PDB file of C-alpha atoms in Angstrom:
ATOM      1  CA  MET A  29     -49.277 -14.619 -61.687  1.00 41.00           C
ATOM      2  CA  ALA A  30     -48.453 -11.287 -60.000  1.00 40.00           C
ATOM      3  CA  GLN A  31     -45.709  -9.832 -57.855  1.00 39.00           C
ATOM      4  CA  ILE A  32     -46.185  -7.118 -55.119  1.00 39.00           C
ATOM      5  CA  SER A  33     -43.498  -4.934 -54.714  1.00 37.00           C
ATOM      6  CA  THR A  34     -42.326  -1.782 -53.394  1.00 34.00           C
ATOM      7  CA  PRO A  35     -39.239   0.120 -55.426  1.00 35.00           C
ATOM      8  CA  LEU A  36     -36.061  -1.415 -54.587  1.00 34.00           C
ATOM      9  CA  ALA A  37     -32.290  -0.017 -54.892  1.00 37.00           C
ATOM     10  CA  THR A  38     -31.182  -3.508 -54.073  1.00 38.00           C
ATOM     11  CA  SER A  39     -32.594  -6.235 -52.839  1.00 36.00           C
ATOM     12  CA  TYR A  40     -31.710  -9.712 -50.484  1.00 39.00           C
ATOM     13  CA  THR A  41     -33.494 -12.434 -50.419  1.00 38.00           C
ATOM     14  CA  SER A  42     -35.511 -15.045 -47.858  1.00 35.00           C
ATOM     15  CA  ARG A  43     -35.767 -18.382 -48.786  1.00 35.00           C
ATOM     16  CA  THR A  44     -39.023 -18.199 -47.308  1.00 34.00           C
ATOM     17  CA  GLY A  45     -41.250 -15.479 -47.876  1.00 36.00           C
ATOM     18  CA  SER A  46     -43.514 -16.465 -45.062  1.00 35.00           C
ATOM     19  CA  GLY A  47     -40.894 -16.761 -42.178  1.00 34.00           C
ATOM     20  CA  ALA A  48     -40.041 -12.907 -43.212  1.00 33.00           C
ATOM     21  CA  VAL A  49     -43.865 -12.154 -42.626  1.00 32.00           C
ATOM     22  CA  GLN A  50     -44.096 -14.201 -39.258  1.00 30.00           C
ATOM     23  CA  ALA A  51     -40.495 -11.970 -37.960  1.00 31.00           C
ATOM     24  CA  ALA A  52     -42.176  -8.867 -38.914  1.00 33.00           C
ATOM     25  CA  ALA A  53     -45.077  -9.615 -37.246  1.00 33.00           C
ATOM     26  CA  HIS A  54     -44.087 -11.338 -34.316  1.00 36.00           C
ATOM     27  CA  PRO A  55     -45.430  -9.016 -30.804  1.00 38.00           C
ATOM     28  CA  ALA A  56     -42.265  -9.400 -28.962  1.00 39.00           C
ATOM     29  CA  ALA A  57     -40.399  -8.032 -32.065  1.00 38.00           C
ATOM     30  CA  LYS A  58     -41.592  -4.567 -31.158  1.00 40.00           C
ATOM     31  CA  HIS A  59     -40.211  -4.355 -27.759  1.00 43.00           C
ATOM     32  CA  ASP A  60     -37.616  -6.813 -27.284  1.00 49.00           C
ATOM     33  CA  PRO A  61     -34.562  -6.419 -29.652  1.00 43.00           C
ATOM     34  CA  GLU A  62     -32.920  -9.766 -28.522  1.00 46.00           C
ATOM     35  CA  ALA A  63     -36.106 -11.737 -28.944  1.00 46.00           C
ATOM     36  CA  ALA A  64     -36.699  -9.872 -32.385  1.00 42.00           C
ATOM     37  CA  ALA A  65     -32.858 -11.856 -33.074  1.00 44.00           C
ATOM     38  CA  SER A  66     -34.082 -14.979 -31.436  1.00 46.00           C
ATOM     39  CA  SER A  67     -37.312 -15.494 -33.487  1.00 46.00           C
ATOM     40  CA  ALA A  68     -35.905 -14.402 -36.909  1.00 46.00           C
ATOM     41  CA  PRO A  69     -35.312 -17.010 -39.185  1.00 49.00           C
ATOM     42  CA  SER A  70     -31.392 -18.013 -39.912  1.00 48.00           C
ATOM     43  CA  HIS A  71     -31.943 -18.200 -43.587  1.00 52.00           C
ATOM     44  CA  ILE A  72     -32.494 -14.437 -44.197  1.00 53.00           C
ATOM     45  CA  ARG A  73     -29.692 -12.641 -45.525  1.00 59.00           C
ATOM     46  CA  ALA A  74     -28.303  -9.847 -43.394  1.00 63.00           C
ATOM     47  CA  VAL A  75     -28.637  -6.903 -45.221  1.00 66.00           C
ATOM     48  CA  PRO A  76     -25.206  -5.155 -46.569  1.00 75.00           C
ATOM     49  CA  ALA A  77     -23.367  -2.308 -44.429  1.00 79.00           C
ATOM     50  CA  GLY A  78     -24.708   0.759 -45.598  1.00 81.00           C
ATOM     51  CA  THR A  79     -27.737  -0.269 -47.037  1.00 84.00           C
ATOM     52  CA  GLU A  80     -31.596  -0.112 -45.753  1.00 84.00           C
ATOM     53  CA  ALA A  81     -34.358  -2.391 -46.468  1.00 82.00           C
ATOM     54  CA  ARG A  82     -37.017  -0.864 -48.435  1.00 85.00           C
ATOM     55  CA  GLY A  83     -39.362  -3.383 -49.181  1.00 86.00           C
ATOM     56  CA  PHE A  84     -39.841  -6.722 -50.555  1.00 85.00           C
ATOM     57  CA  VAL A  85     -40.430  -8.691 -53.509  1.00 85.00           C
ATOM     58  CA  LEU A  86     -43.010 -11.568 -53.228  1.00 87.00           C
ATOM     59  CA  TYR A  87     -43.268 -14.001 -56.431  1.00 86.00           C
ATOM     60  CA  VAL A  88     -46.845 -15.638 -57.333  1.00 89.00           C
ATOM     61  CA  GLY A  89     -46.410 -18.252 -59.698  1.00 87.00           C
ATOM     62  CA  ILE A  90     -50.053 -19.631 -60.624  1.00 87.00           C
ATOM     63  CA  ASP A  91     -52.279 -19.152 -64.114  1.00 84.00           C
ATOM     64  CA  GLU A  92     -55.360 -18.021 -64.763  1.00 84.00           C
ATOM     65  CA  GLU A  93     -56.954 -21.645 -64.983  1.00 84.00           C
ATOM     66  CA  LYS A  94     -55.281 -22.554 -61.805  1.00 87.00           C
ATOM     67  CA  ALA A  95     -56.611 -19.601 -60.161  1.00 87.00           C
ATOM     68  CA  GLU A  96     -60.019 -20.467 -61.480  1.00 89.00           C
ATOM     69  CA  ASN A  97     -59.757 -24.358 -60.462  1.00 87.00           C
ATOM     70  CA  ASP A  98     -59.028 -22.932 -56.880  1.00 91.00           C
ATOM     71  CA  GLY A  99     -62.537 -20.999 -56.649  1.00 91.00           C
ATOM     72  CA  THR A 100     -60.946 -16.960 -57.681  1.00 92.00           C
ATOM     73  CA  GLU A 101     -59.288 -15.185 -59.887  1.00 91.00           C
ATOM     74  CA  LEU A 102     -55.689 -13.246 -60.189  1.00 87.00           C
ATOM     75  CA  GLY A 103     -57.394  -9.966 -60.156  1.00 87.00           C
ATOM     76  CA  SER A 104     -59.017 -11.259 -56.617  1.00 91.00           C
ATOM     77  CA  ILE A 105     -55.653 -13.028 -55.137  1.00 92.00           C
ATOM     78  CA  VAL A 106     -53.888  -9.470 -56.161  1.00 89.00           C
ATOM     79  CA  SER A 107     -56.355  -7.125 -54.080  1.00 90.00           C
ATOM     80  CA  GLN A 108     -56.531  -9.388 -51.102  1.00 92.00           C
ATOM     81  CA  ILE A 109     -52.075  -9.269 -50.809  1.00 92.00           C
ATOM     82  CA  LYS A 110     -52.397  -5.500 -50.855  1.00 90.00           C
ATOM     83  CA  ALA A 111     -55.538  -5.147 -48.418  1.00 92.00           C
ATOM     84  CA  LEU A 112     -53.357  -7.537 -46.109  1.00 94.00           C
ATOM     85  CA  VAL A 113     -50.206  -5.555 -46.516  1.00 92.00           C
ATOM     86  CA  ALA A 114     -52.302  -2.519 -45.640  1.00 92.00           C
ATOM     87  CA  GLN A 115     -53.541  -3.755 -42.502  1.00 94.00           C
ATOM     88  CA  LEU A 116     -49.985  -5.172 -41.156  1.00 94.00           C
ATOM     89  CA  ALA A 117     -48.357  -1.721 -42.599  1.00 93.00           C
ATOM     90  CA  PRO A 118     -50.412   1.109 -43.141  1.00 92.00           C
ATOM     91  CA  SER A 119     -47.799   3.412 -44.086  1.00 92.00           C
ATOM     92  CA  SER A 120     -47.113   0.611 -46.786  1.00 91.00           C
ATOM     93  CA  GLU A 121     -46.689   1.263 -50.515  1.00 89.00           C
ATOM     94  CA  THR A 122     -47.732  -1.584 -52.810  1.00 88.00           C
ATOM     95  CA  TYR A 123     -47.435  -2.281 -56.621  1.00 85.00           C
ATOM     96  CA  ALA A 124     -48.852  -4.891 -58.810  1.00 83.00           C
ATOM     97  CA  ALA A 125     -47.443  -6.676 -62.042  1.00 80.00           C
ATOM     98  CA  VAL A 126     -49.011  -9.695 -63.923  1.00 80.00           C
ATOM     99  CA  ALA A 127     -46.533 -11.675 -66.209  1.00 78.00           C
ATOM    100  CA  LEU A 128     -47.670 -12.639 -69.570  1.00 75.00           C
ATOM    101  CA  ALA A 129     -46.856 -15.941 -71.259  1.00 70.00           C
ATOM    102  CA  PRO A 130     -48.104 -17.235 -74.525  1.00 66.00           C
ATOM    103  CA  ARG A 131     -49.990 -20.037 -74.196  1.00 65.00           C
ATOM    104  CA  GLY A 132     -48.321 -23.686 -73.889  1.00 62.00           C
ATOM    105  CA  SER A 133     -45.329 -21.785 -73.131  1.00 61.00           C
ATOM    106  CA  GLY A 134     -44.389 -24.590 -70.888  1.00 64.00           C
ATOM    107  CA  GLY A 135     -42.055 -23.972 -67.383  1.00 69.00           C
ATOM    108  CA  ARG A 136     -43.021 -23.265 -63.746  1.00 78.00           C
ATOM    109  CA  ASP A 137     -45.166 -20.810 -63.309  1.00 80.00           C
ATOM    110  CA  VAL A 138     -42.933 -19.212 -60.619  1.00 80.00           C
ATOM    111  CA  ASP A 139     -39.775 -19.400 -62.658  1.00 78.00           C
ATOM    112  CA  VAL A 140     -41.563 -18.259 -65.423  1.00 76.00           C
ATOM    113  CA  VAL A 141     -43.220 -14.802 -63.979  1.00 78.00           C
ATOM    114  CA  ARG A 142     -39.206 -14.327 -61.812  1.00 79.00           C
ATOM    115  CA  LEU A 143     -37.643 -14.106 -65.693  1.00 75.00           C
ATOM    116  CA  ALA A 144     -40.701 -12.021 -67.044  1.00 73.00           C
ATOM    117  CA  LEU A 145     -40.109  -9.409 -63.607  1.00 74.00           C
ATOM    118  CA  GLN A 146     -36.289  -9.624 -64.144  1.00 72.00           C
ATOM    119  CA  ASP A 147     -35.286 -11.190 -61.251  1.00 76.00           C
ATOM    120  CA  PRO A 148     -31.801 -11.048 -61.183  1.00 72.00           C
ATOM    121  CA  ALA A 149     -30.780 -14.932 -60.238  1.00 74.00           C
ATOM    122  CA  ALA A 150     -33.573 -16.092 -62.607  1.00 70.00           C
ATOM    123  CA  LEU A 151     -32.109 -13.777 -65.284  1.00 66.00           C
ATOM    124  CA  ALA A 152     -28.241 -15.150 -64.397  1.00 67.00           C
ATOM    125  CA  LYS A 153     -29.114 -18.931 -64.742  1.00 66.00           C
ATOM    126  CA  HIS A 154     -31.144 -18.494 -67.818  1.00 61.00           C
ATOM    127  CA  ARG A 155     -28.611 -16.176 -69.393  1.00 57.00           C
ATOM    128  CA  GLN A 156     -26.193 -19.508 -69.195  1.00 53.00           C
ATOM    129  CA  THR A 157     -27.871 -21.542 -71.883  1.00 49.00           C
ATOM    130  CA  PRO A 158     -27.648 -19.894 -75.148  1.00 47.00           C
ATOM    131  CA  ASP A 159     -30.802 -19.447 -77.307  1.00 52.00           C
ATOM    132  CA  PRO A 160     -31.475 -21.296 -80.173  1.00 48.00           C
ATOM    133  CA  ALA A 161     -33.678 -18.631 -81.234  1.00 52.00           C
ATOM    134  CA  ASP A 162     -30.756 -15.705 -81.297  1.00 48.00           C
ATOM    135  CA  ARG A 163     -29.635 -16.085 -85.322  1.00 48.00           C
ATOM    136  CA  ALA A 164     -29.846 -13.759 -87.900  1.00 45.00           C
ATOM    137  CA  HIS A 165     -33.320 -13.314 -88.939  1.00 58.00           C
ATOM    138  CA  ASP A 166     -34.007 -10.798 -92.137  1.00 72.00           C
ATOM    139  CA  GLY A 167     -37.389  -8.816 -91.717  1.00 85.00           C
ATOM    140  CA  VAL A 168     -38.171  -7.186 -88.436  1.00 89.00           C
ATOM    141  CA  VAL A 169     -37.420  -9.139 -84.981  1.00 90.00           C
ATOM    142  CA  ILE A 170     -39.730  -7.903 -81.806  1.00 90.00           C
ATOM    143  CA  ASP A 171     -37.981  -9.759 -78.619  1.00 87.00           C
ATOM    144  CA  LEU A 172     -39.895  -8.878 -75.698  1.00 85.00           C
ATOM    145  CA  SER A 173     -37.604 -10.731 -73.620  1.00 80.00           C
ATOM    146  CA  ARG A 174     -34.671  -9.001 -74.318  1.00 82.00           C
ATOM    147  CA  LYS A 175     -36.378  -5.472 -74.784  1.00 86.00           C
ATOM    148  CA  ARG A 176     -35.174  -5.197 -78.568  1.00 88.00           C
ATOM    149  CA  VAL A 177     -36.145  -4.607 -82.030  1.00 91.00           C
ATOM    150  CA  LEU A 178     -33.806  -5.907 -85.041  1.00 90.00           C
ATOM    151  CA  LEU A 179     -34.489  -4.632 -88.529  1.00 91.00           C
ATOM    152  CA  ASP A 180     -32.805  -7.170 -91.161  1.00 88.00           C
ATOM    153  CA  ASN A 181     -30.286  -7.962 -88.284  1.00 85.00           C
ATOM    154  CA  ASP A 182     -29.600  -4.539 -87.523  1.00 87.00           C
ATOM    155  CA  SER A 183     -31.247  -3.006 -83.993  1.00 88.00           C
ATOM    156  CA  ALA A 184     -33.605  -0.242 -83.852  1.00 90.00           C
ATOM    157  CA  ASN A 185     -32.128   2.209 -81.271  1.00 88.00           C
ATOM    158  CA  LEU A 186     -35.908   2.195 -79.898  1.00 91.00           C
ATOM    159  CA  THR A 187     -36.196   4.500 -76.550  1.00 91.00           C
ATOM    160  CA  TYR A 188     -37.682   2.688 -73.637  1.00 89.00           C
ATOM    161  CA  LYS A 189     -41.060   4.651 -74.163  1.00 89.00           C
ATOM    162  CA  GLU A 190     -41.151   3.746 -77.836  1.00 92.00           C
ATOM    163  CA  PHE A 191     -40.301  -0.045 -76.781  1.00 92.00           C
ATOM    164  CA  GLU A 192     -43.329   0.324 -74.585  1.00 91.00           C
ATOM    165  CA  LEU A 193     -45.819   1.366 -77.016  1.00 93.00           C
ATOM    166  CA  LEU A 194     -44.759  -1.181 -79.351  1.00 93.00           C
ATOM    167  CA  GLN A 195     -45.001  -4.019 -77.313  1.00 92.00           C
ATOM    168  CA  TYR A 196     -48.505  -2.500 -75.712  1.00 92.00           C
ATOM    169  CA  LEU A 197     -49.751  -2.875 -79.633  1.00 92.00           C
ATOM    170  CA  VAL A 198     -47.774  -5.993 -79.784  1.00 90.00           C
ATOM    171  CA  LEU A 199     -49.263  -8.020 -76.918  1.00 89.00           C
ATOM    172  CA  ARG A 200     -52.737  -7.372 -78.684  1.00 89.00           C
ATOM    173  CA  GLU A 201     -52.122  -8.631 -81.796  1.00 86.00           C
ATOM    174  CA  GLY A 202     -55.448  -7.767 -84.238  1.00 85.00           C
ATOM    175  CA  ARG A 203     -57.025  -5.231 -81.292  1.00 89.00           C
ATOM    176  CA  THR A 204     -57.063  -1.654 -81.982  1.00 92.00           C
ATOM    177  CA  ILE A 205     -55.987   0.368 -79.124  1.00 92.00           C
ATOM    178  CA  GLU A 206     -57.867   3.989 -78.463  1.00 93.00           C
ATOM    179  CA  ARG A 207     -54.840   6.735 -78.027  1.00 91.00           C
ATOM    180  CA  ALA A 208     -56.547   7.410 -74.334  1.00 91.00           C
ATOM    181  CA  GLU A 209     -56.053   3.835 -73.389  1.00 92.00           C
ATOM    182  CA  LEU A 210     -52.299   3.870 -74.366  1.00 91.00           C
ATOM    183  CA  ILE A 211     -52.174   6.978 -72.144  1.00 89.00           C
ATOM    184  CA  THR A 212     -53.492   5.239 -69.568  1.00 89.00           C
ATOM    185  CA  ALA A 213     -51.334   2.306 -69.281  1.00 88.00           C
ATOM    186  CA  LEU A 214     -47.897   3.628 -70.464  1.00 88.00           C
ATOM    187  CA  TRP A 215     -48.162   6.523 -68.135  1.00 86.00           C
ATOM    188  CA  SER A 216     -48.213   7.276 -64.513  1.00 81.00           C
ATOM    189  CA  ALA A 217     -50.052  10.331 -62.992  1.00 74.00           C
ATOM    190  CA  SER A 218     -46.758  10.765 -61.836  1.00 76.00           C
ATOM    191  CA  ASP A 219     -45.027  11.813 -64.907  1.00 76.00           C
ATOM    192  CA  GLU A 220     -43.819  14.952 -66.442  1.00 76.00           C
ATOM    193  CA  ASP A 221     -44.582  14.640 -70.056  1.00 78.00           C
ATOM    194  CA  ILE A 222     -48.040  12.864 -70.045  1.00 82.00           C
ATOM    195  CA  PRO A 223     -49.216  13.216 -73.680  1.00 79.00           C
ATOM    196  CA  ASN A 224     -52.724  14.129 -74.597  1.00 84.00           C
ATOM    197  CA  GLU A 225     -54.429  12.213 -77.601  1.00 81.00           C
ATOM    198  CA  ARG A 226     -53.330  14.463 -80.148  1.00 82.00           C
ATOM    199  CA  THR A 227     -49.672  14.268 -78.873  1.00 83.00           C
ATOM    200  CA  ILE A 228     -49.808  10.748 -78.620  1.00 88.00           C
ATOM    201  CA  ASP A 229     -49.452  10.690 -82.477  1.00 90.00           C
ATOM    202  CA  VAL A 230     -46.110  11.967 -81.946  1.00 90.00           C
ATOM    203  CA  HIS A 231     -44.725   9.323 -80.198  1.00 90.00           C
ATOM    204  CA  VAL A 232     -46.188   6.785 -82.618  1.00 92.00           C
ATOM    205  CA  ARG A 233     -44.813   8.908 -85.701  1.00 92.00           C
ATOM    206  CA  ARG A 234     -41.317   8.651 -83.979  1.00 93.00           C
ATOM    207  CA  LEU A 235     -41.682   5.044 -83.280  1.00 94.00           C
ATOM    208  CA  ARG A 236     -42.708   4.149 -87.236  1.00 93.00           C
ATOM    209  CA  SER A 237     -39.761   6.136 -88.807  1.00 93.00           C
ATOM    210  CA  LYS A 238     -37.448   4.290 -86.690  1.00 93.00           C
ATOM    211  CA  LEU A 239     -39.099   1.052 -88.049  1.00 91.00           C
ATOM    212  CA  GLY A 240     -38.122   2.343 -91.501  1.00 90.00           C
ATOM    213  CA  SER A 241     -39.620   0.401 -94.610  1.00 88.00           C
ATOM    214  CA  TYR A 242     -41.312  -2.018 -91.964  1.00 88.00           C
ATOM    215  CA  GLU A 243     -43.411   1.494 -90.218  1.00 90.00           C
ATOM    216  CA  ASP A 244     -47.083  -0.393 -91.931  1.00 88.00           C
ATOM    217  CA  ILE A 245     -46.815  -2.820 -88.738  1.00 90.00           C
ATOM    218  CA  VAL A 246     -48.304  -0.416 -86.504  1.00 92.00           C
ATOM    219  CA  ARG A 247     -51.622   0.288 -88.528  1.00 91.00           C
ATOM    220  CA  THR A 248     -53.727   3.645 -87.699  1.00 90.00           C
ATOM    221  CA  VAL A 249     -57.116   2.983 -87.648  1.00 90.00           C
ATOM    222  CA  ARG A 250     -58.457   6.282 -88.329  1.00 88.00           C
ATOM    223  CA  GLY A 251     -61.022   8.483 -85.654  1.00 86.00           C
ATOM    224  CA  VAL A 252     -60.201   5.434 -83.185  1.00 90.00           C
ATOM    225  CA  GLY A 253     -56.440   4.320 -82.544  1.00 92.00           C
ATOM    226  CA  TYR A 254     -53.926   2.008 -83.554  1.00 93.00           C
ATOM    227  CA  ARG A 255     -53.309  -1.868 -84.077  1.00 92.00           C
ATOM    228  CA  PHE A 256     -50.498  -4.434 -84.563  1.00 90.00           C
ATOM    229  CA  ASP A 257     -50.484  -6.271 -87.634  1.00 81.00           C
ATOM    230  CA  ARG A 258     -47.809  -9.119 -88.182  1.00 73.00           C
ATOM    231  CA  HIS A 259     -46.660  -9.522 -91.666  1.00 75.00           C
ATOM    232  CA  ALA A 260     -44.749 -12.626 -92.891  1.00 76.00           C
ATOM    233  CA  ASP A 261     -41.507 -11.019 -92.207  1.00 80.00           C
ATOM    234  CA  VAL A 262     -42.380 -10.310 -88.528  1.00 86.00           C
ATOM    235  CA  SER A 263     -40.726 -12.641 -85.864  1.00 85.00           C
ATOM    236  CA  VAL A 264     -42.240 -11.850 -82.280  1.00 86.00           C
ATOM    237  CA  ARG A 265     -39.817 -13.373 -79.166  1.00 81.00           C
ATOM    238  CA  GLN A 266     -41.615 -14.271 -76.375  1.00 71.00           C
ATOM    239  CA  THR A 267     -41.349 -18.203 -75.711  1.00 53.00           C
ATOM    240  CA  SER A 268     -37.879 -18.086 -72.874  1.00 47.00           C
ATOM    241  CA  THR A 269     -38.472 -14.694 -70.792  1.00 46.00           C
ATOM    242  CA  PRO A 270     -42.099 -13.563 -71.383  1.00 48.00           C
ATOM    243  CA  SER A 271     -42.805  -9.654 -70.922  1.00 50.00           C
ATOM    244  CA  PRO A 272     -44.554  -7.733 -67.796  1.00 51.00           C
ATOM    245  CA  ASP A 273     -47.411  -5.900 -68.365  1.00 53.00           C
ATOM    246  CA  LEU A 274     -49.427  -3.763 -66.082  1.00 40.00           C
ATOM    247  CA  PHE A 275     -52.038  -5.080 -63.899  1.00 33.00           C
TER     248      PHE A 275
END
């Protein structure tokens, strides 16, 4: 399940993404504004006044098993879509993400992807239905859907990066993650405050301090890195809105 996008401040949508591609690629549209207007699908919403289109989002719903049955894999699909975009518009920038969900969680793949990648329309529809699991719970509640951590029903008030760090470990439960992998996965080359393998320990220490008496859910594997260990008093919620992870 993959998303290809460029950064968007605001967005507008098309009911059928292929129509937008066809309009952009139509030969007459490059030279004749009237032809471009007439060839554009009527169902594409006009860009609001005072704004400009900066890119688009394409949601692709397909799990690993379906991709394998089709004789391909998610990585190959992503690579080919990115290559096509680069061919059509060499000046374009692309970004890809994969939406992760627990096995057997059900639902249409494309809906799962839209929720995971925070599509506003999908989130609005989802919020109309109360979550029966949203109730008092002693211990630790790591809610990947809503990006929050509760400690005995009180918010842990993690920073964005602290939550990302915990989420990365939770999604790889039981596996020891090296410091170098955490840095590569959670910080981009353009970040100004990229830690080194020594200072990543500071980030982990701050995370643990906010976990209070439950700090031992993030284990140190001496000389290697860190691991998330689930305890009986730890609940991880990821049933309705799975969390995206970098591809």
